[in-house]
Amino acid sequence: MAIVEVQGLTKVYGLGAARVEALRGIDLAIDRGEFVAIMGPSGSGKSTLLQIMGGLDAPTDGTVQVAGKSLGTLTELERTLLRRERIGFVFQAYNLISVLTAAENVALPLTLAGRPAAEVRSRSERALQLVGLTERGRHLPEELSGGQQQRVAIARALAAEPAMLLADEPTGNLDSRTGTEVMVLLRRSCDELGQTVVLVTHDPRAAGYADRVVFLEDGVVAAIRAGKEVAVHG
């Protein structure tokens, strides 16, 4: 069963001579528990597609369904609640709050959502344990390496126990060894937690962790290949 499905998805920016078609009639369905990578050259529409799937942007035309709900029929508040409860986000920039510890960064979205304090604490501790940072919970972001900061960002996304995790170039600022650690972690969240993972990446090695790799070119789906095939052949 698809957790996210887009049909006839079009996204246009600008008018007249400045008009840019970022997406041109995308049809794509991603199943629950599936790991899908999205690849393509710069400007192919990868991040735009991810943002629309996550309800961070709206399409010019077409439909988006997430967890059985059509985003186009939801109010802004309903979309916010859907993102908060069902979708986790991980970006290339870690987006951690510098004055909060790792544990406080992980807990913040749950606190803002009004979760009981005991639940916030248990979920945050479990998420930090999942990413192997239990002993670093009291450290500020500046006291952590780039890889550790990215793992904190992943823990923050996982703490809400989302049905779908959207990751936009999460290894872009990391060296190859640390990037591998992050990809193994994302693969585990899919295999062990049953979460759907959608990854935007330019790296064939990262895409190799996915079940399927969707290639975009000029705003359309150019090809779909198995992750293992992409890892081997690039």
PDB file of C-alpha atoms in Angstrom:
ATOM      1  CA  MET A   1       0.000   0.000   0.000  1.00  0.00           C
ATOM      2  CA  ALA A   2       1.389   3.401  -0.986  1.00  0.00           C
ATOM      3  CA  ILE A   3       2.137   5.852   1.809  1.00  0.00           C
ATOM      4  CA  VAL A   4       2.753   8.658  -0.683  1.00  0.00           C
ATOM      5  CA  GLU A   5       1.410   8.948  -4.203  1.00  0.00           C
ATOM      6  CA  VAL A   6       1.711  11.819  -6.653  1.00  0.00           C
ATOM      7  CA  GLN A   7      -0.181  12.013  -9.922  1.00  0.00           C
ATOM      8  CA  GLY A   8       0.282  14.506 -12.743  1.00  0.00           C
ATOM      9  CA  LEU A   9       2.522  16.583 -10.499  1.00  0.00           C
ATOM     10  CA  THR A  10       3.559  19.887 -12.035  1.00  0.00           C
ATOM     11  CA  LYS A  11       5.440  22.763 -10.440  1.00  0.00           C
ATOM     12  CA  VAL A  12       6.026  26.055 -12.217  1.00  0.00           C
ATOM     13  CA  TYR A  13       8.005  29.017 -10.898  1.00  0.00           C
ATOM     14  CA  GLY A  14       7.908  32.521 -12.344  1.00  0.00           C
ATOM     15  CA  LEU A  15       6.064  34.067 -15.282  1.00  0.00           C
ATOM     16  CA  GLY A  16       6.837  34.933 -18.885  1.00  0.00           C
ATOM     17  CA  ALA A  17      10.517  34.768 -19.765  1.00  0.00           C
ATOM     18  CA  ALA A  18      11.337  33.823 -16.171  1.00  0.00           C
ATOM     19  CA  ARG A  19       8.964  30.835 -16.196  1.00  0.00           C
ATOM     20  CA  VAL A  20      10.612  27.583 -15.085  1.00  0.00           C
ATOM     21  CA  GLU A  21       8.923  24.172 -15.102  1.00  0.00           C
ATOM     22  CA  ALA A  22      10.570  22.397 -12.179  1.00  0.00           C
ATOM     23  CA  LEU A  23       8.281  19.350 -12.422  1.00  0.00           C
ATOM     24  CA  ARG A  24       6.370  18.266 -15.515  1.00  0.00           C
ATOM     25  CA  GLY A  25       3.705  15.633 -14.899  1.00  0.00           C
ATOM     26  CA  ILE A  26       5.328  13.334 -12.321  1.00  0.00           C
ATOM     27  CA  ASP A  27       3.527  10.079 -11.452  1.00  0.00           C
ATOM     28  CA  LEU A  28       5.082   8.162  -8.554  1.00  0.00           C
ATOM     29  CA  ALA A  29       3.930   5.908  -5.715  1.00  0.00           C
ATOM     30  CA  ILE A  30       6.076   4.850  -2.747  1.00  0.00           C
ATOM     31  CA  ASP A  31       5.013   1.944  -0.551  1.00  0.00           C
ATOM     32  CA  ARG A  32       5.033   1.780   3.221  1.00  0.00           C
ATOM     33  CA  GLY A  33       8.390   0.565   4.481  1.00  0.00           C
ATOM     34  CA  GLU A  34      10.131   1.223   1.173  1.00  0.00           C
ATOM     35  CA  PHE A  35      13.447   3.040   0.764  1.00  0.00           C
ATOM     36  CA  VAL A  36      13.478   5.179  -2.375  1.00  0.00           C
ATOM     37  CA  ALA A  37      16.291   7.431  -3.571  1.00  0.00           C
ATOM     38  CA  ILE A  38      15.760  10.314  -5.986  1.00  0.00           C
ATOM     39  CA  MET A  39      18.690  11.254  -8.215  1.00  0.00           C
ATOM     40  CA  GLY A  40      19.289  13.592 -11.120  1.00  0.00           C
ATOM     41  CA  PRO A  41      21.379  16.548 -12.228  1.00  0.00           C
ATOM     42  CA  SER A  42      21.152  19.946 -10.561  1.00  0.00           C
ATOM     43  CA  GLY A  43      17.854  21.592 -11.452  1.00  0.00           C
ATOM     44  CA  SER A  44      16.100  18.324 -12.307  1.00  0.00           C
ATOM     45  CA  GLY A  45      13.434  18.855  -9.624  1.00  0.00           C
ATOM     46  CA  LYS A  46      14.653  16.463  -6.910  1.00  0.00           C
ATOM     47  CA  SER A  47      14.309  18.757  -3.894  1.00  0.00           C
ATOM     48  CA  THR A  48      11.120  20.309  -5.261  1.00  0.00           C
ATOM     49  CA  LEU A  49       9.523  16.868  -5.461  1.00  0.00           C
ATOM     50  CA  LEU A  50      10.635  16.024  -1.916  1.00  0.00           C
ATOM     51  CA  GLN A  51       9.266  19.292  -0.524  1.00  0.00           C
ATOM     52  CA  ILE A  52       5.913  18.756  -2.214  1.00  0.00           C
ATOM     53  CA  MET A  53       5.735  15.198  -0.874  1.00  0.00           C
ATOM     54  CA  GLY A  54       6.336  16.587   2.603  1.00  0.00           C
ATOM     55  CA  GLY A  55       3.716  19.307   2.302  1.00  0.00           C
ATOM     56  CA  LEU A  56       6.352  22.054   2.519  1.00  0.00           C
ATOM     57  CA  ASP A  57       5.424  23.309  -0.953  1.00  0.00           C
ATOM     58  CA  ALA A  58       2.293  23.053  -3.083  1.00  0.00           C
ATOM     59  CA  PRO A  59       2.170  21.833  -6.690  1.00  0.00           C
ATOM     60  CA  THR A  60       0.990  24.017  -9.522  1.00  0.00           C
ATOM     61  CA  ASP A  61      -1.105  21.096 -10.747  1.00  0.00           C
ATOM     62  CA  GLY A  62      -1.628  17.444  -9.863  1.00  0.00           C
ATOM     63  CA  THR A  63      -2.432  15.610  -6.638  1.00  0.00           C
ATOM     64  CA  VAL A  64      -0.431  14.465  -3.621  1.00  0.00           C
ATOM     65  CA  GLN A  65      -1.668  11.844  -1.167  1.00  0.00           C
ATOM     66  CA  VAL A  66       0.202  11.122   2.062  1.00  0.00           C
ATOM     67  CA  ALA A  67      -1.022   8.388   4.409  1.00  0.00           C
ATOM     68  CA  GLY A  68      -4.334   8.349   2.567  1.00  0.00           C
ATOM     69  CA  LYS A  69      -4.907  12.098   2.844  1.00  0.00           C
ATOM     70  CA  SER A  70      -4.973  14.433  -0.146  1.00  0.00           C
ATOM     71  CA  LEU A  71      -2.760  17.390   0.738  1.00  0.00           C
ATOM     72  CA  GLY A  72      -4.658  19.687  -1.605  1.00  0.00           C
ATOM     73  CA  THR A  73      -7.842  19.308   0.451  1.00  0.00           C
ATOM     74  CA  LEU A  74      -6.210  20.066   3.815  1.00  0.00           C
ATOM     75  CA  THR A  75      -6.052  23.413   5.544  1.00  0.00           C
ATOM     76  CA  GLU A  76      -2.647  24.842   6.429  1.00  0.00           C
ATOM     77  CA  LEU A  77      -3.188  23.757  10.045  1.00  0.00           C
ATOM     78  CA  GLU A  78      -4.094  20.225   8.959  1.00  0.00           C
ATOM     79  CA  ARG A  79      -0.992  20.029   6.774  1.00  0.00           C
ATOM     80  CA  THR A  80       1.136  21.246   9.691  1.00  0.00           C
ATOM     81  CA  LEU A  81      -0.306  18.561  11.959  1.00  0.00           C
ATOM     82  CA  LEU A  82       0.248  15.890   9.289  1.00  0.00           C
ATOM     83  CA  ARG A  83       3.891  16.914   8.948  1.00  0.00           C
ATOM     84  CA  ARG A  84       4.326  16.948  12.710  1.00  0.00           C
ATOM     85  CA  GLU A  85       2.747  13.554  13.291  1.00  0.00           C
ATOM     86  CA  ARG A  86       3.542  11.547  10.152  1.00  0.00           C
ATOM     87  CA  ILE A  87       6.628  12.986   8.445  1.00  0.00           C
ATOM     88  CA  GLY A  88      10.223  13.434   9.580  1.00  0.00           C
ATOM     89  CA  PHE A  89      12.687  15.722   7.795  1.00  0.00           C
ATOM     90  CA  VAL A  90      16.476  15.549   7.565  1.00  0.00           C
ATOM     91  CA  PHE A  91      18.399  18.162   5.567  1.00  0.00           C
ATOM     92  CA  GLN A  92      22.001  18.707   4.479  1.00  0.00           C
ATOM     93  CA  ALA A  93      22.180  21.595   6.957  1.00  0.00           C
ATOM     94  CA  TYR A  94      21.648  20.029  10.354  1.00  0.00           C
ATOM     95  CA  ASN A  95      19.385  22.871  11.551  1.00  0.00           C
ATOM     96  CA  LEU A  96      20.197  22.281  15.201  1.00  0.00           C
ATOM     97  CA  ILE A  97      19.641  25.057  17.747  1.00  0.00           C
ATOM     98  CA  SER A  98      23.087  26.044  19.010  1.00  0.00           C
ATOM     99  CA  VAL A  99      22.083  26.876  22.592  1.00  0.00           C
ATOM    100  CA  LEU A 100      20.297  23.546  23.149  1.00  0.00           C
ATOM    101  CA  THR A 101      21.986  20.258  23.966  1.00  0.00           C
ATOM    102  CA  ALA A 102      21.657  17.264  21.662  1.00  0.00           C
ATOM    103  CA  ALA A 103      18.920  15.813  23.878  1.00  0.00           C
ATOM    104  CA  GLU A 104      17.071  19.144  23.995  1.00  0.00           C
ATOM    105  CA  ASN A 105      17.245  19.475  20.208  1.00  0.00           C
ATOM    106  CA  VAL A 106      15.735  16.011  19.827  1.00  0.00           C
ATOM    107  CA  ALA A 107      13.022  16.759  22.382  1.00  0.00           C
ATOM    108  CA  LEU A 108      12.031  20.190  21.086  1.00  0.00           C
ATOM    109  CA  PRO A 109       9.504  19.153  18.368  1.00  0.00           C
ATOM    110  CA  LEU A 110       7.794  16.793  20.811  1.00  0.00           C
ATOM    111  CA  THR A 111       7.604  19.528  23.436  1.00  0.00           C
ATOM    112  CA  LEU A 112       6.184  21.990  20.907  1.00  0.00           C
ATOM    113  CA  ALA A 113       3.604  19.353  19.947  1.00  0.00           C
ATOM    114  CA  GLY A 114       2.408  19.286  23.552  1.00  0.00           C
ATOM    115  CA  ARG A 115       3.522  15.745  24.363  1.00  0.00           C
ATOM    116  CA  PRO A 116       3.645  14.852  28.087  1.00  0.00           C
ATOM    117  CA  ALA A 117       7.060  15.377  29.660  1.00  0.00           C
ATOM    118  CA  ALA A 118       7.564  11.685  30.440  1.00  0.00           C
ATOM    119  CA  GLU A 119       6.812  10.748  26.830  1.00  0.00           C
ATOM    120  CA  VAL A 120       9.147  13.445  25.529  1.00  0.00           C
ATOM    121  CA  ARG A 121      11.950  12.156  27.714  1.00  0.00           C
ATOM    122  CA  SER A 122      11.470   8.478  26.825  1.00  0.00           C
ATOM    123  CA  ARG A 123      11.131   9.102  23.078  1.00  0.00           C
ATOM    124  CA  SER A 124      14.162  11.399  23.038  1.00  0.00           C
ATOM    125  CA  GLU A 125      16.303   8.925  24.941  1.00  0.00           C
ATOM    126  CA  ARG A 126      15.227   6.083  22.661  1.00  0.00           C
ATOM    127  CA  ALA A 127      15.972   8.132  19.536  1.00  0.00           C
ATOM    128  CA  LEU A 128      19.450   9.082  20.761  1.00  0.00           C
ATOM    129  CA  GLN A 129      20.094   5.433  21.574  1.00  0.00           C
ATOM    130  CA  LEU A 130      19.037   4.436  18.051  1.00  0.00           C
ATOM    131  CA  VAL A 131      21.643   6.744  16.535  1.00  0.00           C
ATOM    132  CA  GLY A 132      24.339   5.743  19.025  1.00  0.00           C
ATOM    133  CA  LEU A 133      24.588   9.062  20.842  1.00  0.00           C
ATOM    134  CA  THR A 134      23.257   8.278  24.303  1.00  0.00           C
ATOM    135  CA  GLU A 135      26.478   9.479  25.930  1.00  0.00           C
ATOM    136  CA  ARG A 136      26.467  12.757  23.948  1.00  0.00           C
ATOM    137  CA  GLY A 137      22.996  13.926  24.935  1.00  0.00           C
ATOM    138  CA  ARG A 138      24.301  16.718  27.187  1.00  0.00           C
ATOM    139  CA  HIS A 139      26.640  18.161  24.548  1.00  0.00           C
ATOM    140  CA  LEU A 140      25.933  21.310  22.549  1.00  0.00           C
ATOM    141  CA  PRO A 141      26.076  21.090  18.731  1.00  0.00           C
ATOM    142  CA  GLU A 142      29.433  22.913  18.633  1.00  0.00           C
ATOM    143  CA  GLU A 143      30.879  20.115  20.781  1.00  0.00           C
ATOM    144  CA  LEU A 144      29.848  17.461  18.238  1.00  0.00           C
ATOM    145  CA  SER A 145      31.381  16.443  14.928  1.00  0.00           C
ATOM    146  CA  GLY A 146      29.477  16.990  11.693  1.00  0.00           C
ATOM    147  CA  GLY A 147      28.494  13.341  11.584  1.00  0.00           C
ATOM    148  CA  GLN A 148      27.269  13.446  15.170  1.00  0.00           C
ATOM    149  CA  GLN A 149      25.235  16.581  14.466  1.00  0.00           C
ATOM    150  CA  GLN A 150      23.599  14.856  11.499  1.00  0.00           C
ATOM    151  CA  ARG A 151      22.797  11.868  13.700  1.00  0.00           C
ATOM    152  CA  VAL A 152      21.187  14.227  16.207  1.00  0.00           C
ATOM    153  CA  ALA A 153      19.101  15.642  13.347  1.00  0.00           C
ATOM    154  CA  ILE A 154      18.056  12.112  12.390  1.00  0.00           C
ATOM    155  CA  ALA A 155      17.229  11.329  16.020  1.00  0.00           C
ATOM    156  CA  ARG A 156      15.064  14.441  16.151  1.00  0.00           C
ATOM    157  CA  ALA A 157      13.179  13.202  13.091  1.00  0.00           C
ATOM    158  CA  LEU A 158      12.863   9.657  14.452  1.00  0.00           C
ATOM    159  CA  ALA A 159      11.684  10.741  17.915  1.00  0.00           C
ATOM    160  CA  ALA A 160       8.240  11.589  16.573  1.00  0.00           C
ATOM    161  CA  GLU A 161       8.037   8.032  15.153  1.00  0.00           C
ATOM    162  CA  PRO A 162       7.019   9.277  11.696  1.00  0.00           C
ATOM    163  CA  ALA A 163       5.598   6.978   9.060  1.00  0.00           C
ATOM    164  CA  MET A 164       7.829   8.615   6.445  1.00  0.00           C
ATOM    165  CA  LEU A 165      11.309  10.116   6.662  1.00  0.00           C
ATOM    166  CA  LEU A 166      12.337  12.610   3.957  1.00  0.00           C
ATOM    167  CA  ALA A 167      16.077  13.239   3.669  1.00  0.00           C
ATOM    168  CA  ASP A 168      17.540  15.888   1.352  1.00  0.00           C
ATOM    169  CA  GLU A 169      21.279  15.327   0.727  1.00  0.00           C
ATOM    170  CA  PRO A 170      21.875  14.235   4.357  1.00  0.00           C
ATOM    171  CA  THR A 171      25.471  13.169   3.597  1.00  0.00           C
ATOM    172  CA  GLY A 172      26.363  16.227   1.517  1.00  0.00           C
ATOM    173  CA  ASN A 173      28.494  17.855   4.240  1.00  0.00           C
ATOM    174  CA  LEU A 174      30.077  14.632   5.512  1.00  0.00           C
ATOM    175  CA  ASP A 175      33.198  12.665   4.667  1.00  0.00           C
ATOM    176  CA  SER A 176      32.724   9.246   3.072  1.00  0.00           C
ATOM    177  CA  ARG A 177      33.104   7.218   6.283  1.00  0.00           C
ATOM    178  CA  THR A 178      30.669   9.349   8.248  1.00  0.00           C
ATOM    179  CA  GLY A 179      28.311   9.450   5.273  1.00  0.00           C
ATOM    180  CA  THR A 180      28.282   5.660   5.246  1.00  0.00           C
ATOM    181  CA  GLU A 181      27.376   5.621   8.945  1.00  0.00           C
ATOM    182  CA  VAL A 182      24.417   7.927   8.265  1.00  0.00           C
ATOM    183  CA  MET A 183      23.213   5.795   5.343  1.00  0.00           C
ATOM    184  CA  VAL A 184      23.431   2.616   7.423  1.00  0.00           C
ATOM    185  CA  LEU A 185      21.334   4.373  10.062  1.00  0.00           C
ATOM    186  CA  LEU A 186      18.680   5.391   7.510  1.00  0.00           C
ATOM    187  CA  ARG A 187      18.591   1.846   6.139  1.00  0.00           C
ATOM    188  CA  ARG A 188      18.107   0.517   9.669  1.00  0.00           C
ATOM    189  CA  SER A 189      15.212   2.891  10.303  1.00  0.00           C
ATOM    190  CA  CYS A 190      13.545   1.386   7.259  1.00  0.00           C
ATOM    191  CA  ASP A 191      14.329  -2.269   8.018  1.00  0.00           C
ATOM    192  CA  GLU A 192      13.923  -2.291  11.805  1.00  0.00           C
ATOM    193  CA  LEU A 193      11.333   0.446  12.390  1.00  0.00           C
ATOM    194  CA  GLY A 194       9.297  -0.108   9.218  1.00  0.00           C
ATOM    195  CA  GLN A 195       9.593   3.528   8.187  1.00  0.00           C
ATOM    196  CA  THR A 196       9.414   4.753   4.627  1.00  0.00           C
ATOM    197  CA  VAL A 197      12.575   6.635   3.649  1.00  0.00           C
ATOM    198  CA  VAL A 198      12.764   8.979   0.656  1.00  0.00           C
ATOM    199  CA  LEU A 199      16.278  10.223  -0.016  1.00  0.00           C
ATOM    200  CA  VAL A 200      17.461  12.948  -2.401  1.00  0.00           C
ATOM    201  CA  THR A 201      21.115  12.399  -3.260  1.00  0.00           C
ATOM    202  CA  HIS A 202      23.727  12.904  -5.960  1.00  0.00           C
ATOM    203  CA  ASP A 203      25.890  10.058  -4.611  1.00  0.00           C
ATOM    204  CA  PRO A 204      25.465   6.590  -6.227  1.00  0.00           C
ATOM    205  CA  ARG A 205      26.927   4.997  -3.092  1.00  0.00           C
ATOM    206  CA  ALA A 206      24.194   6.548  -0.953  1.00  0.00           C
ATOM    207  CA  ALA A 207      21.541   5.613  -3.506  1.00  0.00           C
ATOM    208  CA  GLY A 208      22.791   2.034  -3.323  1.00  0.00           C
ATOM    209  CA  TYR A 209      21.145   1.682   0.089  1.00  0.00           C
ATOM    210  CA  ALA A 210      17.705   2.225  -1.479  1.00  0.00           C
ATOM    211  CA  ASP A 211      15.295  -0.377  -2.797  1.00  0.00           C
ATOM    212  CA  ARG A 212      14.557   1.757  -5.849  1.00  0.00           C
ATOM    213  CA  VAL A 213      16.232   4.770  -7.406  1.00  0.00           C
ATOM    214  CA  VAL A 214      14.106   7.270  -9.320  1.00  0.00           C
ATOM    215  CA  PHE A 215      16.056   9.350 -11.834  1.00  0.00           C
ATOM    216  CA  LEU A 216      14.686  12.792 -12.685  1.00  0.00           C
ATOM    217  CA  GLU A 217      15.720  14.775 -15.721  1.00  0.00           C
ATOM    218  CA  ASP A 218      14.243  18.131 -16.704  1.00  0.00           C
ATOM    219  CA  GLY A 219      11.340  17.638 -14.298  1.00  0.00           C
ATOM    220  CA  VAL A 220      10.235  14.196 -15.502  1.00  0.00           C
ATOM    221  CA  VAL A 221      10.968  10.617 -14.428  1.00  0.00           C
ATOM    222  CA  ALA A 222      13.675   9.437 -16.828  1.00  0.00           C
ATOM    223  CA  ALA A 223      14.274   5.984 -15.329  1.00  0.00           C
ATOM    224  CA  ILE A 224      13.754   3.785 -12.270  1.00  0.00           C
ATOM    225  CA  ARG A 225      16.442   1.295 -11.266  1.00  0.00           C
ATOM    226  CA  ALA A 226      17.246  -1.010  -8.363  1.00  0.00           C
ATOM    227  CA  GLY A 227      19.447   0.513  -5.679  1.00  0.00           C
ATOM    228  CA  LYS A 228      22.027  -2.282  -5.881  1.00  0.00           C
ATOM    229  CA  GLU A 229      22.360  -1.730  -9.615  1.00  0.00           C
ATOM    230  CA  VAL A 230      23.049   1.970  -9.118  1.00  0.00           C
ATOM    231  CA  ALA A 231      25.647   1.273  -6.425  1.00  0.00           C
ATOM    232  CA  VAL A 232      27.519  -1.086  -8.736  1.00  0.00           C
ATOM    233  CA  HIS A 233      27.320   0.850 -11.985  1.00  0.00           C
ATOM    234  CA  GLY A 234      26.869   4.467 -10.802  1.00  0.00           C
TER     235      GLY A 234
END
